[in-house]
Amino acid sequence: MYSFQELKRAAKAPPAGTAYRLAVLGNSATQMLSTAIKGYGALRGIPLKVLDVDYNQIDQQLLDPQSETYRFAPNGVLLYLASEKLYEEFMDMLSSQRPRFAELYRDKLLRYWELIDRHCGCDILQFGFVEIEDRAFGNYSCKVETSFTYQMRKLGYLMQEEESRHGNIYPVDLSAIQNRIGRGAFFSRHMYYASKLTIAIPALPEVAKQVVDIIRARQGKGMKCIVLDLDNTLWGGVIGDDGMGGIEIGELGRGHVFTNFQRWLKQLKERGLLLAVCSKNDDCTAREPFEKHPEMVLRLEDISLFVANWEDKASNIAHIQKALNLGMDSFVFLDDNAFERNLVRSLLPEVTVPELPEDPAQYLDFLQRENLFEAASFSEEDSQRTKQYRAEFARQTSRQQFATIDEYLRGLMMVGSARPFDELHYARIAQLTQRSNQFNLRTVRYTEEEIARIAKSEEYVTRYFTLQDKFGDHGLVSVVILKRENPETASIDTWLMSCRVLKRGMEEFVVNGLVTAAKEAGIQILKGEYIPTKKNAMVEHLYVDMGFTPVGENQYILTCEGYQPKHTYIIEAGSEKNEQGNML
């Protein structure tokens, strides 16, 4: 963890690259917090431009349409209502008003969110509330409705409920930080009385990290795959030497350490992260505990790709990366062996390699504290990701049985669909905009609430695309948003696709679908734009390949009238096509 002085020095450098614009509003002094956030972003490669609004000016800033905050045009607004200030307001209330304190502050925050949505439509990073030991009733405070403790815990619960209903709200859990480092390290009463600073200097790097982690995830830079060593990482001992009966796993002794670690990894897998194995071992020996040990939590079906051989781990991770078709910077490698960690750091510097503690009992606390797996969204489809990748490997194996790619694609029996955005899929659509980097023509990020507004607006024409084949369901794999410029012309605001369905006719299926959608909406001209990034070079020539005409640098146009549908073996759900994939 960086010190505040390191963050302060880093914050002096101008942002390198396109900066995320963050406005910080608080009811306490936030200058040092803003400095820490900007500095942490600079050290993590997340350029930030931070507006630190004057002390306790939240209402004035959010109620005035011409305020400094709105003129700043932020990508995100950070709201911090310090518990210490709320305590003073609570104590100044009449006793008869105190039972309504939680509802009153919930309503105040909802008004703030509505104002920000109306004027900015941006991310809202909502700081949570730390607990203060109000010992007016001692432990009995927990059941006295007029106590501050009771009301703040109630407020926390009410805000969690509201945050779950708003897709553009990103909670920052200050209480978790205070619990971890202690109240004495988080809050200094001397500094509060002297300068209205409610987060002590030693705690600022911890808080800044959480804020930058959220922004990083919001920009699609989150981790997607955890590559796991086995011996002394997933279980105690060496399976090749100790055998099934000798490894430590289960509820007894040191085995409990590894069982709980596996439980946490399984939770991450169910959240949507991929698990892969990279072990120096004979393949059959390495698989045996997953197949036969009764106390293993993780099973083979939880592992997207299993690599066990005697090659060096850097080469094997490169193989895993290529097979999964994910960016190398989205990989985390966990290994108890310092030599293996250093090798991977040296040869694959983009991979995140945590320095695991020597004591396995510390693995879980250490990794949870590192917060490597911050999420900006979650959808039910995430829980199916491992199943989808395992089905993909079955497809690749099947590919080897066919003489030509056409025979293979025809044999997949692919069925696709194109549908307007609907409420059921808002979360997944927003998630794809936030996480897709390679096949993404303009790399525009949207929150769930923004997707809902777009879906309901006559200014836009929307389509999401799904794909399934004989091996399984890929789910929602592509998103297109058309924005009207006039009744007959629309620009392609967003066109993105999951890389796992590349080169099987989905690109053609999507362009056919978006032209159909445009015609149905009375649109005759489609205008496309390619905005280059470090990661989306694969789609540099997509518009030309799909029949668009270049009209300027990275600008393209297509006339819908007379468009000839592209050949694809994907059959549209609910329709019939001939063997060549053309409509009958």
Coordinates of C-alpha atoms in Angstrom, one line a residue:
M1 CA 0.0 0.0 0.0
Y2 CA 1.3 3.5 -0.9
S3 CA 1.8 6.1 1.7
F4 CA -0.1 9.4 1.6
Q5 CA 3.1 11.2 0.8
E6 CA 3.7 9.0 -2.2
L7 CA 0.2 9.7 -3.4
K8 CA 0.6 13.4 -2.9
R9 CA 3.7 13.5 -5.0
A10 CA 2.1 11.4 -7.8
A11 CA -1.0 13.7 -7.8
K12 CA 1.2 16.6 -9.0
A13 CA 1.8 15.1 -12.4
P14 CA -0.7 16.0 -15.1
P15 CA -2.9 13.1 -16.2
A16 CA -1.4 11.0 -19.0
G17 CA -4.0 10.2 -21.5
T18 CA -7.8 10.7 -21.5
A19 CA -8.7 11.4 -17.9
Y20 CA -11.8 10.2 -15.9
R21 CA -13.3 13.3 -14.5
L22 CA -14.3 12.9 -10.9
A23 CA -16.1 15.6 -8.8
V24 CA -15.8 15.1 -5.0
L25 CA -18.5 16.5 -2.8
G26 CA -18.6 16.1 0.9
N27 CA -20.0 17.5 4.1
S28 CA -16.5 17.5 5.6
A29 CA -13.0 18.5 4.3
T30 CA -12.1 16.5 1.2
Q31 CA -9.0 18.2 -0.2
M32 CA -6.6 15.5 1.1
L33 CA -9.0 12.7 0.0
S34 CA -9.1 14.2 -3.5
T35 CA -5.3 14.4 -3.6
A36 CA -5.0 10.8 -2.5
I37 CA -7.5 9.6 -5.1
K38 CA -5.7 11.4 -8.0
G39 CA -2.3 10.2 -6.8
Y40 CA -3.5 6.6 -6.5
G41 CA -5.0 6.8 -10.0
A42 CA -1.7 8.0 -11.4
L43 CA 0.3 5.2 -9.8
R44 CA -2.2 2.6 -11.1
G45 CA -2.3 4.0 -14.6
I46 CA -5.8 5.4 -14.3
P47 CA -5.5 9.1 -15.3
L48 CA -7.9 11.2 -13.2
K49 CA -9.0 14.9 -13.3
V50 CA -10.4 15.6 -9.9
L51 CA -12.6 18.5 -8.9
D52 CA -12.5 19.1 -5.1
V53 CA -15.6 21.1 -4.3
D54 CA -15.5 23.5 -1.4
Y55 CA -16.3 22.3 2.1
N56 CA -20.0 21.4 2.8
Q57 CA -21.4 22.7 -0.5
I58 CA -23.3 19.6 -1.6
D59 CA -26.8 21.3 -1.7
Q60 CA -25.6 24.5 -3.4
Q61 CA -23.7 22.5 -6.0
L62 CA -26.4 20.0 -6.9
L63 CA -29.3 22.4 -6.9
D64 CA -27.7 25.0 -9.2
P65 CA -27.8 23.9 -12.8
Q66 CA -24.8 26.3 -13.5
S67 CA -22.7 25.1 -10.6
E68 CA -19.0 24.3 -10.8
T69 CA -19.8 20.6 -10.5
Y70 CA -22.1 20.5 -13.6
R71 CA -19.8 22.8 -15.6
F72 CA -17.0 20.3 -14.9
A73 CA -19.0 17.7 -16.9
P74 CA -17.9 14.8 -14.6
N75 CA -17.8 11.2 -15.6
G76 CA -18.4 10.5 -11.9
V77 CA -19.6 12.3 -8.7
L78 CA -18.3 11.1 -5.4
L79 CA -20.7 11.8 -2.5
Y80 CA -19.4 11.7 1.0
L81 CA -21.6 12.3 4.0
A82 CA -19.4 11.7 7.0
S83 CA -21.0 9.9 10.0
E84 CA -19.3 12.4 12.4
K85 CA -21.2 15.3 10.8
L86 CA -24.5 13.2 10.8
Y87 CA -24.0 12.5 14.4
E88 CA -23.9 16.2 15.2
E89 CA -27.1 16.8 13.2
F90 CA -28.7 13.9 14.9
M91 CA -27.9 15.2 18.4
D92 CA -29.3 18.7 17.4
M93 CA -32.7 17.1 16.5
L94 CA -35.7 17.0 18.7
S95 CA -36.1 13.6 20.4
S96 CA -39.4 13.1 18.6
Q97 CA -37.6 13.5 15.2
R98 CA -34.9 11.0 15.8
P99 CA -36.8 7.8 14.9
R100 CA -37.2 9.3 11.4
F101 CA -33.5 10.1 10.9
A102 CA -32.6 7.2 8.7
E103 CA -35.6 7.7 6.3
L104 CA -34.9 11.5 6.2
Y105 CA -31.3 10.9 5.1
R106 CA -32.2 8.2 2.7
D107 CA -34.6 10.6 1.0
K108 CA -31.9 13.3 1.0
L109 CA -29.5 11.0 -0.8
L110 CA -32.2 10.0 -3.3
R111 CA -32.8 13.6 -4.1
Y112 CA -29.0 14.1 -4.6
W113 CA -28.9 11.1 -7.0
E114 CA -31.9 12.4 -9.0
L115 CA -30.3 15.8 -9.4
I116 CA -27.0 14.3 -10.6
D117 CA -28.8 12.0 -13.0
R118 CA -30.8 14.9 -14.4
H119 CA -27.8 17.2 -14.9
C120 CA -24.9 14.8 -15.6
G121 CA -26.2 11.2 -16.1
C122 CA -22.9 10.0 -14.8
D123 CA -21.5 7.5 -12.3
I124 CA -22.3 8.1 -8.6
L125 CA -19.7 6.8 -6.2
Q126 CA -21.6 6.8 -2.8
F127 CA -19.5 6.6 0.3
G128 CA -21.0 4.3 2.9
F129 CA -21.3 5.2 6.6
V130 CA -18.8 4.2 9.2
E131 CA -20.0 3.3 12.7
I132 CA -19.4 5.6 15.7
E133 CA -19.5 4.3 19.2
D134 CA -22.4 6.2 20.6
R135 CA -22.5 4.7 24.1
A136 CA -25.4 6.7 25.4
F137 CA -27.3 3.5 26.0
G138 CA -24.3 1.1 26.0
N139 CA -25.0 -2.1 24.2
Y140 CA -28.7 -1.4 24.5
S141 CA -28.3 1.2 21.7
C142 CA -28.9 -1.7 19.2
K143 CA -32.6 -1.8 20.2
V144 CA -33.4 1.8 21.0
E145 CA -34.9 3.5 18.0
T146 CA -33.9 7.0 19.2
S147 CA -30.2 6.0 19.4
F148 CA -27.7 7.1 16.8
T149 CA -26.4 3.5 16.5
Y150 CA -29.8 2.2 15.7
Q151 CA -30.5 4.9 13.1
M152 CA -27.2 4.6 11.3
R153 CA -27.4 0.8 11.0
K154 CA -30.9 1.3 9.6
L155 CA -29.7 4.0 7.2
G156 CA -27.0 1.6 6.0
Y157 CA -29.6 -1.1 5.2
L158 CA -32.0 1.4 3.5
M159 CA -29.2 2.7 1.3
Q160 CA -28.1 -0.8 0.3
E161 CA -31.7 -1.5 -0.8
E162 CA -31.7 1.7 -2.8
E163 CA -28.3 1.1 -4.4
S164 CA -29.4 -2.3 -5.6
R165 CA -32.2 -0.5 -7.6
H166 CA -29.9 2.0 -9.3
G167 CA -27.5 0.7 -11.9
N168 CA -25.2 3.8 -11.9
I169 CA -24.6 3.8 -8.1
Y170 CA -21.3 2.4 -7.0
P171 CA -21.0 2.0 -3.2
V172 CA -17.6 2.6 -1.5
D173 CA -17.6 0.5 1.7
L174 CA -15.9 2.7 4.2
S175 CA -17.1 0.6 7.1
A176 CA -15.1 -2.4 5.7
I177 CA -12.0 -0.3 5.7
Q178 CA -12.6 0.9 9.3
N179 CA -13.2 -2.6 10.4
R180 CA -10.0 -3.8 8.9
I181 CA -7.6 -1.0 10.1
G182 CA -9.4 0.0 13.2
R183 CA -11.3 3.1 14.3
G184 CA -8.2 4.7 15.7
A185 CA -6.4 4.5 12.4
F186 CA -9.4 5.6 10.4
F187 CA -10.4 8.6 12.4
S188 CA -8.4 11.2 14.3
R189 CA -10.5 13.4 16.6
H190 CA -7.7 15.9 16.8
M191 CA -7.6 16.3 13.0
Y192 CA -11.4 16.5 12.9
Y193 CA -11.5 19.4 15.4
A194 CA -8.6 21.1 13.8
S195 CA -9.5 20.8 10.1
K196 CA -12.8 19.0 9.7
L197 CA -10.9 16.0 8.3
T198 CA -13.0 12.9 8.9
I199 CA -10.6 10.3 7.3
A200 CA -7.2 10.2 9.0
I201 CA -4.1 10.6 6.9
P202 CA -3.0 6.9 7.3
A203 CA -6.4 5.7 6.1
L204 CA -6.5 7.9 2.9
P205 CA -4.5 5.5 0.7
E206 CA -6.9 2.7 1.7
V207 CA -9.9 4.8 0.8
A208 CA -8.3 6.1 -2.4
K209 CA -7.6 2.5 -3.5
Q210 CA -11.2 1.5 -3.2
V211 CA -12.3 4.5 -5.3
V212 CA -9.7 3.8 -8.0
D213 CA -10.6 0.1 -8.0
I214 CA -14.2 1.0 -8.8
I215 CA -13.3 3.4 -11.6
R216 CA -10.9 0.9 -13.0
A217 CA -13.6 -1.8 -13.1
R218 CA -16.0 0.8 -14.5
Q219 CA -13.6 1.3 -17.4
G220 CA -13.5 -2.4 -18.2
K221 CA -10.1 -3.1 -16.7
G222 CA -11.2 -5.7 -14.1
M223 CA -9.8 -9.1 -13.7
K224 CA -11.4 -12.0 -15.6
C225 CA -9.4 -15.1 -14.9
I226 CA -7.6 -16.6 -11.9
V227 CA -4.8 -19.1 -12.8
L228 CA -4.2 -21.5 -9.9
D229 CA -1.3 -23.5 -8.8
L230 CA -2.3 -26.7 -6.9
D231 CA 0.3 -28.1 -4.4
N232 CA 0.3 -26.0 -1.3
T233 CA -2.0 -23.5 -2.9
L234 CA -5.3 -25.3 -3.4
W235 CA -4.4 -28.0 -0.9
G236 CA -1.6 -28.7 1.6
G237 CA 1.1 -31.0 0.5
V238 CA 2.2 -32.4 -2.8
I239 CA -0.2 -34.7 -4.6
G240 CA 2.5 -36.5 -6.5
D241 CA 4.4 -37.4 -3.4
D242 CA 1.8 -37.6 -0.7
G243 CA -1.0 -39.1 -2.7
M244 CA -4.7 -38.6 -2.2
G245 CA -4.7 -39.6 1.4
G246 CA -1.8 -37.4 2.3
I247 CA -2.9 -34.0 1.0
E248 CA -4.4 -31.5 3.5
I249 CA -8.0 -30.6 2.6
G250 CA -11.2 -30.7 4.7
E251 CA -12.4 -29.4 8.0
L252 CA -9.6 -30.9 10.2
G253 CA -6.3 -29.2 11.0
R254 CA -4.6 -27.2 8.3
G255 CA -6.9 -28.6 5.7
H256 CA -9.6 -26.1 6.9
V257 CA -7.4 -23.3 5.6
F258 CA -7.4 -24.7 2.0
T259 CA -11.1 -25.6 2.1
N260 CA -12.1 -22.1 3.0
F261 CA -9.8 -20.8 0.3
Q262 CA -11.5 -23.0 -2.2
R263 CA -14.9 -21.9 -1.0
W264 CA -14.0 -18.3 -1.8
L265 CA -12.6 -19.2 -5.2
K266 CA -15.9 -21.0 -6.0
Q267 CA -17.8 -17.9 -5.0
L268 CA -15.7 -15.8 -7.4
K269 CA -16.3 -18.4 -10.1
E270 CA -20.1 -18.2 -9.5
R271 CA -19.7 -14.4 -9.8
G272 CA -18.3 -14.8 -13.3
L273 CA -14.6 -15.1 -13.0
L274 CA -12.9 -17.9 -14.8
L275 CA -10.7 -20.4 -12.9
A276 CA -7.8 -22.1 -14.7
V277 CA -5.2 -24.6 -13.4
C278 CA -1.5 -24.3 -14.2
S279 CA 0.4 -27.0 -12.4
K280 CA 3.8 -28.7 -12.7
N281 CA 2.5 -32.2 -12.5
D282 CA 1.4 -35.3 -14.4
D283 CA -2.1 -34.5 -15.8
C284 CA -3.8 -37.5 -14.4
T285 CA -2.3 -37.1 -11.0
A286 CA -3.2 -33.4 -10.8
R287 CA -6.8 -34.1 -11.8
E288 CA -7.3 -36.9 -9.2
P289 CA -8.3 -34.8 -6.2
F290 CA -10.9 -32.9 -8.3
E291 CA -12.4 -36.1 -9.4
K292 CA -12.2 -38.3 -6.4
H293 CA -11.4 -36.5 -3.1
P294 CA -14.6 -36.2 -1.2
E295 CA -13.7 -33.0 0.6
M296 CA -12.6 -30.9 -2.5
V297 CA -14.9 -27.9 -2.9
L298 CA -13.7 -27.2 -6.4
R299 CA -14.4 -29.8 -9.1
L300 CA -13.3 -30.1 -12.7
E301 CA -16.5 -28.5 -13.9
D302 CA -15.5 -25.4 -12.0
I303 CA -12.2 -25.1 -14.0
S304 CA -12.4 -23.5 -17.4
L305 CA -9.0 -24.8 -18.6
F306 CA -6.8 -27.4 -16.9
V307 CA -3.1 -27.4 -17.7
A308 CA -0.8 -29.8 -15.9
N309 CA 2.6 -30.7 -17.4
W310 CA 6.3 -30.1 -16.8
E311 CA 6.6 -27.0 -19.0
D312 CA 7.4 -23.6 -17.4
K313 CA 4.4 -21.8 -16.0
A314 CA 4.9 -18.6 -18.0
S315 CA 4.5 -20.6 -21.3
N316 CA 1.5 -22.4 -19.9
I317 CA -0.2 -19.2 -18.8
A318 CA 0.4 -17.8 -22.3
H319 CA -1.3 -20.9 -23.7
I320 CA -4.2 -20.4 -21.3
Q321 CA -4.5 -16.7 -22.3
K322 CA -4.6 -17.6 -26.0
A323 CA -7.1 -20.4 -25.5
L324 CA -9.5 -18.1 -23.5
N325 CA -8.9 -15.2 -25.8
L326 CA -8.7 -12.7 -22.9
G327 CA -6.3 -9.8 -22.4
M328 CA -3.2 -10.8 -20.5
D329 CA -3.8 -7.8 -18.1
S330 CA -7.1 -9.5 -17.0
F331 CA -5.2 -12.5 -15.5
V332 CA -4.3 -13.1 -11.8
F333 CA -1.7 -15.9 -11.0
L334 CA -1.8 -17.5 -7.6
D335 CA 1.2 -19.7 -6.6
D336 CA 2.8 -20.4 -3.2
N337 CA 6.2 -20.7 -4.8
A338 CA 8.3 -17.5 -5.0
F339 CA 10.4 -18.7 -7.9
E340 CA 7.3 -19.3 -10.0
R341 CA 5.8 -16.0 -9.1
N342 CA 9.0 -14.1 -10.1
L343 CA 9.3 -16.1 -13.3
V344 CA 5.8 -15.1 -14.4
R345 CA 6.3 -11.5 -13.3
S346 CA 9.5 -11.3 -15.4
L347 CA 8.1 -13.0 -18.6
L348 CA 4.5 -11.9 -18.4
P349 CA 4.6 -8.4 -16.8
E350 CA 0.9 -7.7 -17.6
V351 CA -0.3 -10.6 -15.4
T352 CA -1.1 -9.6 -11.8
V353 CA 1.0 -11.8 -9.4
P354 CA 0.2 -11.2 -5.8
E355 CA 3.0 -11.9 -3.3
L356 CA 1.1 -14.5 -1.3
P357 CA 2.0 -14.8 2.4
E358 CA 4.2 -17.7 3.5
D359 CA 1.4 -18.9 5.8
P360 CA -1.5 -20.3 3.8
A361 CA -3.8 -19.3 6.7
Q362 CA -3.2 -15.7 5.6
Y363 CA -4.1 -16.3 1.9
L364 CA -7.7 -15.4 2.2
D365 CA -7.3 -12.3 4.3
F366 CA -4.5 -11.1 2.1
L367 CA -6.4 -11.5 -1.2
Q368 CA -9.6 -10.0 0.2
R369 CA -7.7 -7.0 1.4
E370 CA -6.0 -6.6 -2.1
N371 CA -9.5 -6.3 -3.6
L372 CA -8.3 -7.6 -7.0
F373 CA -11.7 -8.6 -8.2
E374 CA -13.8 -5.4 -7.9
A375 CA -17.1 -5.6 -9.9
A376 CA -18.8 -2.8 -11.7
S377 CA -21.9 -4.9 -12.5
F378 CA -23.4 -8.4 -12.1
S379 CA -25.9 -10.3 -14.1
E380 CA -27.2 -13.9 -13.8
E381 CA -25.5 -14.8 -17.0
D382 CA -22.1 -14.3 -15.2
S383 CA -22.7 -17.5 -13.3
Q384 CA -22.8 -19.5 -16.6
R385 CA -19.4 -18.2 -17.9
T386 CA -17.4 -21.2 -16.9
K387 CA -19.9 -23.5 -18.6
Q388 CA -19.8 -21.4 -21.7
Y389 CA -16.0 -21.6 -22.0
R390 CA -16.0 -25.3 -21.4
A391 CA -18.5 -25.7 -24.2
E392 CA -16.2 -23.6 -26.4
F393 CA -13.3 -26.0 -25.8
A394 CA -15.6 -28.8 -26.9
R395 CA -16.3 -26.8 -30.1
Q396 CA -12.6 -26.4 -30.8
T397 CA -12.1 -30.2 -30.3
S398 CA -14.9 -30.8 -32.7
R399 CA -13.4 -28.5 -35.2
Q400 CA -10.5 -30.9 -35.8
Q401 CA -13.0 -33.5 -37.1
F402 CA -13.9 -31.4 -40.2
A403 CA -12.0 -30.9 -43.4
T404 CA -13.1 -27.3 -43.9
I405 CA -14.3 -24.4 -41.8
D406 CA -17.6 -24.3 -43.7
E407 CA -18.3 -27.9 -42.8
Y408 CA -17.5 -27.2 -39.2
L409 CA -19.7 -24.1 -39.0
R410 CA -22.6 -25.8 -40.7
G411 CA -22.3 -28.7 -38.3
L412 CA -22.5 -26.4 -35.3
M413 CA -26.2 -25.9 -36.0
M414 CA -26.1 -22.3 -34.8
V415 CA -29.2 -20.3 -33.9
G416 CA -29.1 -16.5 -33.2
S417 CA -31.6 -13.9 -32.3
A418 CA -31.8 -10.1 -32.5
R419 CA -34.1 -8.3 -30.0
P420 CA -34.7 -4.7 -28.8
F421 CA -33.3 -4.0 -25.4
D422 CA -35.6 -5.2 -22.6
E423 CA -35.5 -4.8 -18.8
L424 CA -34.5 -8.4 -18.3
H425 CA -31.2 -7.8 -20.1
Y426 CA -30.3 -4.2 -19.0
A427 CA -27.7 -5.5 -16.5
R428 CA -26.0 -7.8 -19.0
I429 CA -26.0 -5.1 -21.8
A430 CA -24.5 -2.5 -19.4
Q431 CA -21.9 -5.1 -18.3
L432 CA -20.8 -5.8 -21.9
T433 CA -20.3 -2.1 -22.5
Q434 CA -18.2 -1.8 -19.4
R435 CA -16.1 -5.0 -20.0
S436 CA -15.7 -5.3 -23.8
N437 CA -12.4 -3.9 -25.1
Q438 CA -11.3 -5.8 -28.1
F439 CA -14.3 -6.1 -30.4
N440 CA -15.7 -2.6 -29.6
L441 CA -15.8 0.0 -32.3
R442 CA -16.1 3.1 -30.1
T443 CA -15.6 1.8 -26.5
V444 CA -18.4 3.8 -25.0
R445 CA -19.3 2.7 -21.4
Y446 CA -22.9 2.7 -20.1
T447 CA -24.5 2.1 -16.7
E448 CA -27.6 0.0 -16.3
E449 CA -29.7 3.1 -15.8
E450 CA -28.3 4.7 -19.0
I451 CA -29.1 1.6 -20.9
A452 CA -32.7 1.7 -19.6
R453 CA -33.0 5.4 -20.7
I454 CA -31.6 4.5 -24.2
A455 CA -34.0 1.6 -24.5
K456 CA -37.0 3.8 -23.8
S457 CA -35.9 6.7 -25.9
E458 CA -37.2 7.3 -29.5
E459 CA -33.8 8.8 -30.3
Y460 CA -32.3 5.3 -30.3
V461 CA -32.7 2.0 -32.0
T462 CA -31.3 -0.9 -30.0
R463 CA -30.6 -4.6 -30.5
Y464 CA -29.0 -7.3 -28.5
F465 CA -27.9 -10.5 -30.1
T466 CA -27.8 -14.1 -28.6
L467 CA -26.2 -17.2 -30.0
Q468 CA -26.5 -20.9 -29.2
D469 CA -25.4 -24.1 -30.9
K470 CA -25.4 -27.8 -30.4
F471 CA -22.7 -27.5 -27.6
G472 CA -24.5 -24.9 -25.5
D473 CA -25.8 -21.4 -25.1
H474 CA -23.4 -18.5 -25.5
G475 CA -26.1 -16.2 -24.1
L476 CA -26.1 -12.4 -25.0
V477 CA -23.0 -11.9 -27.0
S478 CA -23.4 -8.6 -29.0
V479 CA -24.9 -5.2 -28.6
V480 CA -25.7 -2.5 -31.1
I481 CA -27.1 1.0 -30.4
L482 CA -28.1 3.3 -33.3
K483 CA -28.6 7.0 -32.5
R484 CA -30.8 9.0 -34.9
E485 CA -29.3 12.1 -36.4
N486 CA -32.5 12.8 -38.4
P487 CA -35.5 10.6 -39.4
E488 CA -33.5 8.9 -42.2
T489 CA -29.9 8.8 -40.8
A490 CA -28.5 7.1 -37.8
S491 CA -24.9 6.8 -36.4
I492 CA -23.7 3.5 -34.8
D493 CA -23.1 4.7 -31.3
T494 CA -22.1 1.3 -30.0
W495 CA -21.2 -2.0 -31.7
L496 CA -19.5 -4.6 -29.5
M497 CA -19.3 -8.3 -29.4
S498 CA -17.8 -11.0 -27.1
C499 CA -14.6 -12.3 -28.6
R500 CA -15.5 -15.9 -27.8
V501 CA -17.8 -16.0 -30.8
L502 CA -15.5 -14.5 -33.4
K503 CA -15.0 -16.0 -36.8
R504 CA -18.1 -18.1 -36.9
G505 CA -20.4 -15.8 -38.8
M506 CA -21.7 -13.7 -35.9
E507 CA -20.2 -10.5 -37.3
E508 CA -22.2 -11.0 -40.4
F509 CA -25.3 -12.0 -38.5
V510 CA -25.1 -8.8 -36.5
V511 CA -24.6 -6.5 -39.5
N512 CA -27.6 -8.2 -41.1
G513 CA -29.6 -7.6 -38.0
L514 CA -28.7 -4.0 -37.5
V515 CA -29.6 -3.2 -41.2
T516 CA -32.9 -4.9 -40.7
A517 CA -33.5 -2.9 -37.5
A518 CA -32.6 0.3 -39.2
K519 CA -35.0 -0.4 -42.1
E520 CA -37.8 -1.2 -39.7
A521 CA -37.2 2.2 -38.0
G522 CA -37.3 4.0 -41.4
I523 CA -33.5 4.7 -41.4
Q524 CA -31.9 4.7 -44.8
I525 CA -28.3 5.8 -44.0
L526 CA -26.0 4.2 -41.4
K527 CA -22.9 6.0 -40.3
G528 CA -20.1 4.1 -38.6
E529 CA -17.1 5.3 -36.7
Y530 CA -14.0 3.4 -35.4
I531 CA -12.2 5.0 -32.5
P532 CA -8.8 3.3 -32.0
T533 CA -7.7 2.1 -28.6
K534 CA -4.8 0.0 -27.4
K535 CA -7.0 -3.1 -27.5
N536 CA -9.4 -2.9 -30.4
A537 CA -7.2 -3.1 -33.4
M538 CA -9.0 -6.3 -34.4
V539 CA -12.0 -4.3 -35.6
E540 CA -10.0 -1.6 -37.5
H541 CA -11.2 -2.9 -40.8
L542 CA -14.6 -4.3 -39.7
Y543 CA -16.7 -1.7 -41.4
V544 CA -15.0 -2.2 -44.8
D545 CA -15.2 -6.0 -44.4
M546 CA -19.0 -5.6 -43.8
G547 CA -19.6 -3.5 -46.9
F548 CA -19.5 0.0 -45.5
T549 CA -17.8 2.7 -47.7
P550 CA -15.0 4.9 -46.2
V551 CA -15.9 8.6 -46.2
G552 CA -13.0 10.0 -44.0
E553 CA -10.5 8.9 -41.5
N554 CA -12.2 6.0 -39.5
Q555 CA -15.6 7.2 -40.8
Y556 CA -17.9 4.9 -42.8
I557 CA -21.3 4.9 -44.4
L558 CA -23.8 2.3 -45.6
T559 CA -27.0 2.8 -47.6
C560 CA -29.6 0.3 -46.3
E561 CA -31.6 0.3 -49.6
G562 CA -30.2 -2.5 -51.8
Y563 CA -28.1 -4.0 -49.0
Q564 CA -27.4 -7.7 -49.7
P565 CA -27.4 -9.8 -46.5
K566 CA -24.0 -11.2 -45.6
H567 CA -23.6 -15.0 -45.8
T568 CA -23.7 -16.8 -42.4
Y569 CA -24.5 -20.2 -41.2
I570 CA -26.3 -18.8 -38.2
I571 CA -30.1 -19.4 -38.5
E572 CA -32.3 -16.7 -37.0
A573 CA -34.5 -18.0 -34.2
G574 CA -38.0 -18.6 -35.4
S575 CA -37.1 -18.5 -39.1
E576 CA -36.0 -21.1 -41.7
K577 CA -33.0 -20.7 -44.0
N578 CA -31.5 -22.8 -46.7
E579 CA -28.3 -24.7 -46.4
Q580 CA -26.2 -21.7 -47.5
G581 CA -27.7 -19.6 -44.7
N582 CA -29.9 -17.3 -47.0
M583 CA -33.5 -16.5 -46.2
L584 CA -36.0 -18.7 -48.0

